[in-house]
mmCIF file of N, CA and C in Angstrom:
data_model
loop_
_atom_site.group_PDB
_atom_site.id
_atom_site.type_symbol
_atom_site.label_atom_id
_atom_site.label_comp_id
_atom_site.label_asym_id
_atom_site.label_seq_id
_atom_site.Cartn_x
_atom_site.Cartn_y
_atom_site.Cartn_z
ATOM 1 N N UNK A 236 -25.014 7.231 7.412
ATOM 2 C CA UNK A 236 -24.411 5.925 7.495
ATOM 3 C C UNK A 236 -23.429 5.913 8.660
ATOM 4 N N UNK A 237 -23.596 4.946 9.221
ATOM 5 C CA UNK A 237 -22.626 5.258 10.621
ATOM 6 C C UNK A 237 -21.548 4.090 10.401
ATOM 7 N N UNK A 238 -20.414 4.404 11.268
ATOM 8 C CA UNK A 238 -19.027 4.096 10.377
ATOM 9 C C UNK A 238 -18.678 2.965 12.033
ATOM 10 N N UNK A 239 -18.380 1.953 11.717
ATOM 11 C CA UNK A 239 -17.679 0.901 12.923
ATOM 12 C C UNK A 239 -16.237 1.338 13.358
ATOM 13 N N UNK A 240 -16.392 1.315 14.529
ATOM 14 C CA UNK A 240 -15.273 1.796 15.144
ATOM 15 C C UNK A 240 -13.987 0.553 15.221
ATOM 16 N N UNK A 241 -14.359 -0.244 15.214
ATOM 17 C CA UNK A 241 -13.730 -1.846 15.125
ATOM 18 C C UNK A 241 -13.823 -2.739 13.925
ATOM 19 N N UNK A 242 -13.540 -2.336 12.873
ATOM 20 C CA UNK A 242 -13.889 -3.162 11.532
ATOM 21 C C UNK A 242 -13.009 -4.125 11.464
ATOM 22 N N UNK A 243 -13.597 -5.165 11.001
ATOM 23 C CA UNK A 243 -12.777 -6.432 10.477
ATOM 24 C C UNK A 243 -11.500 -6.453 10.534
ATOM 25 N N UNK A 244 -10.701 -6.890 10.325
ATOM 26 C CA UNK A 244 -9.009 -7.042 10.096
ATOM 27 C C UNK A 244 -9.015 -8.165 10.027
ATOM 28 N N UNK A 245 -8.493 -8.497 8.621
ATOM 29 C CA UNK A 245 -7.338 -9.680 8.318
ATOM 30 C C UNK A 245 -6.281 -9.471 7.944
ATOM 31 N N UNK A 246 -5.455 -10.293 8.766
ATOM 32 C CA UNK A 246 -4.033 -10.200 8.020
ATOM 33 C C UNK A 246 -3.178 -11.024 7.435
ATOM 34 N N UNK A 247 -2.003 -11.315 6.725
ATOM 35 C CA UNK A 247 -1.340 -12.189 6.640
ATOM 36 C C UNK A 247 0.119 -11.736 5.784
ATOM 37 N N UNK A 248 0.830 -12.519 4.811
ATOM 38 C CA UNK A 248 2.158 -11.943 4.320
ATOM 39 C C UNK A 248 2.474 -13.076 3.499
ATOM 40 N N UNK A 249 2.062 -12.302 2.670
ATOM 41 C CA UNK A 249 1.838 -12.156 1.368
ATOM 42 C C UNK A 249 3.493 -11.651 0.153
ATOM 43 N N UNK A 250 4.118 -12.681 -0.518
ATOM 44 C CA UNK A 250 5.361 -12.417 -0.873
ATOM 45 C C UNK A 250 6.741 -11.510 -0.051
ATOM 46 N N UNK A 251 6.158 -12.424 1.166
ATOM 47 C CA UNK A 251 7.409 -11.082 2.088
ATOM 48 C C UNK A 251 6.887 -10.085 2.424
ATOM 49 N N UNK A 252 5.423 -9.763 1.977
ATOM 50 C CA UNK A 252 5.143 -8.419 2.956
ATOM 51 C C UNK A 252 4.002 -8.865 3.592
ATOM 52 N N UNK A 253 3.801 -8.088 4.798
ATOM 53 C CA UNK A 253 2.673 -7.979 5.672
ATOM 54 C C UNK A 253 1.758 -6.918 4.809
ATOM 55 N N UNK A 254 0.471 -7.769 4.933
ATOM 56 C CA UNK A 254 -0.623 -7.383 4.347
ATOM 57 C C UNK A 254 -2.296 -7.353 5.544
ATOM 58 N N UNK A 255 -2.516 -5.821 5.554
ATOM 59 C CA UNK A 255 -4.017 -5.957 6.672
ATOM 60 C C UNK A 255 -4.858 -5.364 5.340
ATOM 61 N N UNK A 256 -6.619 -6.280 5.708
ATOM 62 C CA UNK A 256 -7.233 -5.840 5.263
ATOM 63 C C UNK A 256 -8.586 -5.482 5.983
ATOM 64 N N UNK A 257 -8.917 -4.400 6.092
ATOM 65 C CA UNK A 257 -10.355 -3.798 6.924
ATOM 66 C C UNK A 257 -10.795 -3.843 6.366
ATOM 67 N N UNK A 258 -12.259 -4.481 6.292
ATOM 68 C CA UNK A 258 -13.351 -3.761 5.823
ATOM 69 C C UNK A 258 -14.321 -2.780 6.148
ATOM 70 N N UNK A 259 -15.394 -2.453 5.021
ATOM 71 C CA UNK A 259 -15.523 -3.589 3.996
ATOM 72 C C UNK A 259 -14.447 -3.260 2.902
ATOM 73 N N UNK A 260 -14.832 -4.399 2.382
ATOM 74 C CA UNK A 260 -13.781 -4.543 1.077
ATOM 75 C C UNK A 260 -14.861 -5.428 -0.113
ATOM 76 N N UNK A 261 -14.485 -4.602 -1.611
ATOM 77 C CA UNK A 261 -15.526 -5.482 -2.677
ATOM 78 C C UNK A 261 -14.195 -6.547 -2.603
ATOM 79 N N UNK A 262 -15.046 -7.342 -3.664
ATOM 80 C CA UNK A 262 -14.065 -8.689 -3.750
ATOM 81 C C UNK A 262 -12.904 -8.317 -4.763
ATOM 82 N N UNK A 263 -12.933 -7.437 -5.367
ATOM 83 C CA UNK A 263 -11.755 -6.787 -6.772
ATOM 84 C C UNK A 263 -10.972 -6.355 -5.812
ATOM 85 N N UNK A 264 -11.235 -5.525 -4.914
ATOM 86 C CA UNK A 264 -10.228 -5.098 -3.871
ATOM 87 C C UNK A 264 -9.222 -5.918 -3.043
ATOM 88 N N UNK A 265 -10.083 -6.744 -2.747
ATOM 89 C CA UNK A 265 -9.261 -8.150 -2.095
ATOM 90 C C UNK A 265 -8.747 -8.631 -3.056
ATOM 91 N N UNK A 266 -9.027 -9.004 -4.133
ATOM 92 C CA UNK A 266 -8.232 -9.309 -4.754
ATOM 93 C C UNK A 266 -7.173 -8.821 -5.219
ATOM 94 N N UNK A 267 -7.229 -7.754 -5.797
ATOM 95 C CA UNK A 267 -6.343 -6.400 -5.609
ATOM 96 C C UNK A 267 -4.878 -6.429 -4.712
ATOM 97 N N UNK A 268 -5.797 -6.859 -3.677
ATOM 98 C CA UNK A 268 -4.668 -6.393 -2.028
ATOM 99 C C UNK A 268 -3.694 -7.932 -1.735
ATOM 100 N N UNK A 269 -4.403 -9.086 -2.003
ATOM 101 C CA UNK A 269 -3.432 -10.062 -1.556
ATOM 102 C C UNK A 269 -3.085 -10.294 -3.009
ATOM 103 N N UNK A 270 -3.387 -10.304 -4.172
ATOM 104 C CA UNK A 270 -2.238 -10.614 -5.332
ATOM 105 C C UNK A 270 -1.433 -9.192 -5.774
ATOM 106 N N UNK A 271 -1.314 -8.444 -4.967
ATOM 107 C CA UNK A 271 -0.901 -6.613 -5.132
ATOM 108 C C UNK A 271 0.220 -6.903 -6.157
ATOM 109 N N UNK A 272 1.079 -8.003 -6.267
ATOM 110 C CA UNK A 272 2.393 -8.076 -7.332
ATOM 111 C C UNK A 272 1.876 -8.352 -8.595
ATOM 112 N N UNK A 273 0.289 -8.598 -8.612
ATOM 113 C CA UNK A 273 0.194 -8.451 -10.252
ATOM 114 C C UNK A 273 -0.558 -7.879 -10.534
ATOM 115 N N UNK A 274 -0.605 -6.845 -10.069
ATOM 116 C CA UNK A 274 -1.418 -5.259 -10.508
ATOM 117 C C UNK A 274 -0.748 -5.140 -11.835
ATOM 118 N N UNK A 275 -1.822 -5.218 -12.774
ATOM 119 C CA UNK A 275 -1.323 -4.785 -14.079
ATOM 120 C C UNK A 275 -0.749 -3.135 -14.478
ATOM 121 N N UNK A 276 0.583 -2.686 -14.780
ATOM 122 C CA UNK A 276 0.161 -0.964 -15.470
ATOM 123 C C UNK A 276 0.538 -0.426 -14.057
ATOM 124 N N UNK A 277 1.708 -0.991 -13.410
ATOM 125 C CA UNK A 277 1.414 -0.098 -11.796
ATOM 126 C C UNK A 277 2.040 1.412 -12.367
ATOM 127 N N UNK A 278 0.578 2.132 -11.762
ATOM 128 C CA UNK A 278 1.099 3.631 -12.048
ATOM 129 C C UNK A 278 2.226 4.575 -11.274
ATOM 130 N N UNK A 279 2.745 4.136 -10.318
ATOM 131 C CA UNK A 279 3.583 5.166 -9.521
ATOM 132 C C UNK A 279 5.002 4.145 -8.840
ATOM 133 N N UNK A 280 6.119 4.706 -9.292
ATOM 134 C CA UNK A 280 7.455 4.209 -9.191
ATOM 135 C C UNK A 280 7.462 3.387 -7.866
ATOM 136 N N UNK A 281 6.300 3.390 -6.767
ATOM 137 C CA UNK A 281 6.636 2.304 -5.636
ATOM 138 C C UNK A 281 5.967 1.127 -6.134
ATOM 139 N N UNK A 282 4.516 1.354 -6.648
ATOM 140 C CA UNK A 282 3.854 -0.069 -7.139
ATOM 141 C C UNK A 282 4.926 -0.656 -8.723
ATOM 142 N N UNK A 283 6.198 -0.002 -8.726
ATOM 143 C CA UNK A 283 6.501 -0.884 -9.674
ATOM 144 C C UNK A 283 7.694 -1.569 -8.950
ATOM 145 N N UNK A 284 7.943 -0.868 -7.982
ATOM 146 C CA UNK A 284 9.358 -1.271 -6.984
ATOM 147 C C UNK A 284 8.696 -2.696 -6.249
ATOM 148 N N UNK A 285 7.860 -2.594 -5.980
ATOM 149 C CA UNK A 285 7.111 -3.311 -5.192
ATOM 150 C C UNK A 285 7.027 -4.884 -6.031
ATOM 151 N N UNK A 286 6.628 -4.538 -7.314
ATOM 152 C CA UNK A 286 6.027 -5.914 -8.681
ATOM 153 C C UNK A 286 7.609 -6.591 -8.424
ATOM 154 N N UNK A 287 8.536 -5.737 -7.995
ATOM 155 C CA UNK A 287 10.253 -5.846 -9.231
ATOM 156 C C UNK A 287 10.816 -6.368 -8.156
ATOM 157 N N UNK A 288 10.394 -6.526 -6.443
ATOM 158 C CA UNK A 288 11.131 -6.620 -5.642
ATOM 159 C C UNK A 288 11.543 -8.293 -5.787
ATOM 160 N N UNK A 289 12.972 -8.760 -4.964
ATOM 161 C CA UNK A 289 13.256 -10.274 -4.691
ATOM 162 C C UNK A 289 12.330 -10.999 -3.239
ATOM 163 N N UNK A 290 11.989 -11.984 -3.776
ATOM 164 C CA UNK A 290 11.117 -12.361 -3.244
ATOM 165 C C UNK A 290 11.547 -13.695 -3.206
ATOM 166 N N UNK A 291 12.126 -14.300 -1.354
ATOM 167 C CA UNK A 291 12.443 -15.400 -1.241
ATOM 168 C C UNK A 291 10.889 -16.308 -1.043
ATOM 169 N N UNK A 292 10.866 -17.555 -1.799
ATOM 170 C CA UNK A 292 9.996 -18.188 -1.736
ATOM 171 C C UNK A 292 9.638 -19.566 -0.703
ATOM 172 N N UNK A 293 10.629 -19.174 0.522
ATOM 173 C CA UNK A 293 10.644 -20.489 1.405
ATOM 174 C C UNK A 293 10.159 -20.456 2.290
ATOM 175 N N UNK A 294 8.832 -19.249 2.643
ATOM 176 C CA UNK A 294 7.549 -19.248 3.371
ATOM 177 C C UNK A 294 6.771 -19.087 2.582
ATOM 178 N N UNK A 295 5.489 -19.635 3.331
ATOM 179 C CA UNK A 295 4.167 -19.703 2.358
ATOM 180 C C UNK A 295 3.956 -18.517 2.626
ATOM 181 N N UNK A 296 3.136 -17.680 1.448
ATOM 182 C CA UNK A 296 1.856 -16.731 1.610
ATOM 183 C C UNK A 296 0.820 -17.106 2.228
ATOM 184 N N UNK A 297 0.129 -16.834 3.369
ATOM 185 C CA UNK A 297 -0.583 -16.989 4.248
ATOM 186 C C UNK A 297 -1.716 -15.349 4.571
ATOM 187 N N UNK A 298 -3.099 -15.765 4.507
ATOM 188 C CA UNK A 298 -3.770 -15.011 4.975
ATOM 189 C C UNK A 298 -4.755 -15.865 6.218
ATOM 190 N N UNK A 299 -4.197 -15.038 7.412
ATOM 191 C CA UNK A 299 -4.872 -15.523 8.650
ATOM 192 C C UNK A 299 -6.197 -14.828 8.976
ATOM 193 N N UNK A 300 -7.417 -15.552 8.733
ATOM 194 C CA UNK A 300 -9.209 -15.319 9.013
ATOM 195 C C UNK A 300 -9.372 -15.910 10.257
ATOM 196 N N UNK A 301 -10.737 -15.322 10.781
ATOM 197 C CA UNK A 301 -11.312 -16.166 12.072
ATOM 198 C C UNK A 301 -11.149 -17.599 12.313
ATOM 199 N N UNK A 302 -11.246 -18.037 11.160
ATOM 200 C CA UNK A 302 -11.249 -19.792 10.850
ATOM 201 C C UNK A 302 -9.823 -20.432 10.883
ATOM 202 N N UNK A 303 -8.543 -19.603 10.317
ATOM 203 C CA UNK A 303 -7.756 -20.354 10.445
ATOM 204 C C UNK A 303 -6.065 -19.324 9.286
ATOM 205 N N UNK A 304 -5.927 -19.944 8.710
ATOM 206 C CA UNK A 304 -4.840 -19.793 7.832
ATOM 207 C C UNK A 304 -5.235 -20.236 6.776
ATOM 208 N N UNK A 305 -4.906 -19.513 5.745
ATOM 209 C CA UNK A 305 -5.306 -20.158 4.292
ATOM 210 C C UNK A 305 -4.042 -20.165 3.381
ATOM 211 N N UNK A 306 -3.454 -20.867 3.103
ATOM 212 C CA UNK A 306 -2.214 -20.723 1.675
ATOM 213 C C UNK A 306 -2.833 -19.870 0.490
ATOM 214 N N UNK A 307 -2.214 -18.688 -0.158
ATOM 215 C CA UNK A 307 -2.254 -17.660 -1.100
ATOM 216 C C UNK A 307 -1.880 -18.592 -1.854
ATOM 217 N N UNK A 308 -2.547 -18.778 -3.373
ATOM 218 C CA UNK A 308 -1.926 -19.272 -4.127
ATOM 219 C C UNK A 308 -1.230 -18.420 -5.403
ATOM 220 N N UNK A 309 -0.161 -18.856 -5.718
ATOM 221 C CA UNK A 309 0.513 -18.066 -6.929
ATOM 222 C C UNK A 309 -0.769 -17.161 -7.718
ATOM 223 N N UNK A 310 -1.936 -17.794 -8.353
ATOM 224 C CA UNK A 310 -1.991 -17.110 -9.622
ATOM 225 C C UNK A 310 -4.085 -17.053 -8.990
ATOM 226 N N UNK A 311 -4.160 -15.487 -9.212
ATOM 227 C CA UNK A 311 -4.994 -14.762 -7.902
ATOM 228 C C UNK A 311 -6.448 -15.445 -9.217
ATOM 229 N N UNK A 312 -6.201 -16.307 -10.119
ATOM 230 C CA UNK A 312 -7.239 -16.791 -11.019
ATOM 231 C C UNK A 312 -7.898 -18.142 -10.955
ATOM 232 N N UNK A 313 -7.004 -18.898 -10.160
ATOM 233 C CA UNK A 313 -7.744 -20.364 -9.558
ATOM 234 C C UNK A 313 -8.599 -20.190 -8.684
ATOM 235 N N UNK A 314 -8.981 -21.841 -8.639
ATOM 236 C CA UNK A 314 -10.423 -21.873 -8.142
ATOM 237 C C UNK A 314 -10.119 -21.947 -6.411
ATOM 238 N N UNK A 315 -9.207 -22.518 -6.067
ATOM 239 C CA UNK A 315 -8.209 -21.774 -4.760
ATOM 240 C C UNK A 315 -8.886 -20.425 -4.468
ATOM 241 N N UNK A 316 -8.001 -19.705 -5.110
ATOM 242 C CA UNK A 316 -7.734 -18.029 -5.138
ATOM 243 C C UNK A 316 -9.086 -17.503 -4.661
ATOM 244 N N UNK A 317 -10.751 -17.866 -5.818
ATOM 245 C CA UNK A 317 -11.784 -17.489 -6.246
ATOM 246 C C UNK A 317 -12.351 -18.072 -4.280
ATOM 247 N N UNK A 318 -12.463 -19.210 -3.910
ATOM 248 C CA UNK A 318 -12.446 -19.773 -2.406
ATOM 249 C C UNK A 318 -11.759 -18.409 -1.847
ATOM 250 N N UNK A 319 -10.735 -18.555 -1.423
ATOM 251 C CA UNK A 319 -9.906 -17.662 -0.320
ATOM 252 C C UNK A 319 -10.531 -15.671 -0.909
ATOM 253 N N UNK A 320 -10.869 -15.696 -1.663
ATOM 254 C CA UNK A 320 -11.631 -14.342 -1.584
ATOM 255 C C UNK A 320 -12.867 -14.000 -1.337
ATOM 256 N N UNK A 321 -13.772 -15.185 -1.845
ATOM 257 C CA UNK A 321 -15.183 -15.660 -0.914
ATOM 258 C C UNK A 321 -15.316 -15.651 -0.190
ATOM 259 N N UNK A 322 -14.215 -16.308 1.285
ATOM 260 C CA UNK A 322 -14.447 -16.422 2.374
ATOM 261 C C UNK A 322 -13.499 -15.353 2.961
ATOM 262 N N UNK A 323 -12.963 -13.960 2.686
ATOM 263 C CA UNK A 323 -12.246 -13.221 3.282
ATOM 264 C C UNK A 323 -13.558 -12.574 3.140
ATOM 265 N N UNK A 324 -14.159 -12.388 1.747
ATOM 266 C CA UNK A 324 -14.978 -11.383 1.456
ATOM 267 C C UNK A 324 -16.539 -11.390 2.516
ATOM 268 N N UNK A 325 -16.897 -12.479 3.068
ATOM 269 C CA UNK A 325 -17.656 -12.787 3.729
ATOM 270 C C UNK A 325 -17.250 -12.223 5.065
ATOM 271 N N UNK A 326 -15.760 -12.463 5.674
ATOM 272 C CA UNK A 326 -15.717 -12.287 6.682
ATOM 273 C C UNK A 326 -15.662 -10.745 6.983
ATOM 274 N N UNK A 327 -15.248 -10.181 5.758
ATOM 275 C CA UNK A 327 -15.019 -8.883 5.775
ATOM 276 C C UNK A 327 -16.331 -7.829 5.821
ATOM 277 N N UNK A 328 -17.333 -8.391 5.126
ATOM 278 C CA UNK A 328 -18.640 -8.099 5.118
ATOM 279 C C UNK A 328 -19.960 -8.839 5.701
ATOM 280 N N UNK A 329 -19.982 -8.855 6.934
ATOM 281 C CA UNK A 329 -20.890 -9.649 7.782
ATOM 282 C C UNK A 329 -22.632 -9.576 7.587
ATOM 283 N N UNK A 330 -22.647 -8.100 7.135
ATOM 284 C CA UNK A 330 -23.706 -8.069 7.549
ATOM 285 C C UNK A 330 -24.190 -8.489 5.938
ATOM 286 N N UNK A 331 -23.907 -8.837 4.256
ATOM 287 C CA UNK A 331 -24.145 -9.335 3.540
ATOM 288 C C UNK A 331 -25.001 -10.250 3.848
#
């Protein structure tokens, strides 16, 4: 299997943090990676520092794709959310 030297990248920032994602990526992963503050059970004292941190809310969460900017929405279970991981997940995996 031969490995791309240039894979995908999206990025954006996501509750105050900068967030890249290469692919490929499954879609649990992405999902995973831009709602990362509600990882259920975080196992290791940074993913809980991370859930616990203050988080000013007077920029949007934003993930920037080929197409444009998309608003993160709060809760990684709307039909929003289910969209913006479709179309990361697409971009992330081309040759699908």
């Amino acid at each position: 299997m031969a490995t791309d030297a240039n894979p995908t990248r999206i990025t954006g920032k996501v509750q105050g943090r900068d967030i890249t994602l290469a692919g490929p990526l499954s879609k649990d992963e992405i999902r995973d990676r831009v709602w990362w503050w509600q990882v259920p059970d975080p196992k290791t004292s940074k993913e809980r520092e991370d859930r616990l941190h203050e988080y000013d809310n007077s920029q949007e969460d934003v993930i920037a794709t080929l197409g444009g900017y998309y608003e993160v929405s709060g809760d990684s279970r709307t039909p929003e959310a289910d969209q913006l991981v479709e179309l990361v997940y697409a971009e992330l995996n081309p040759d699908e």
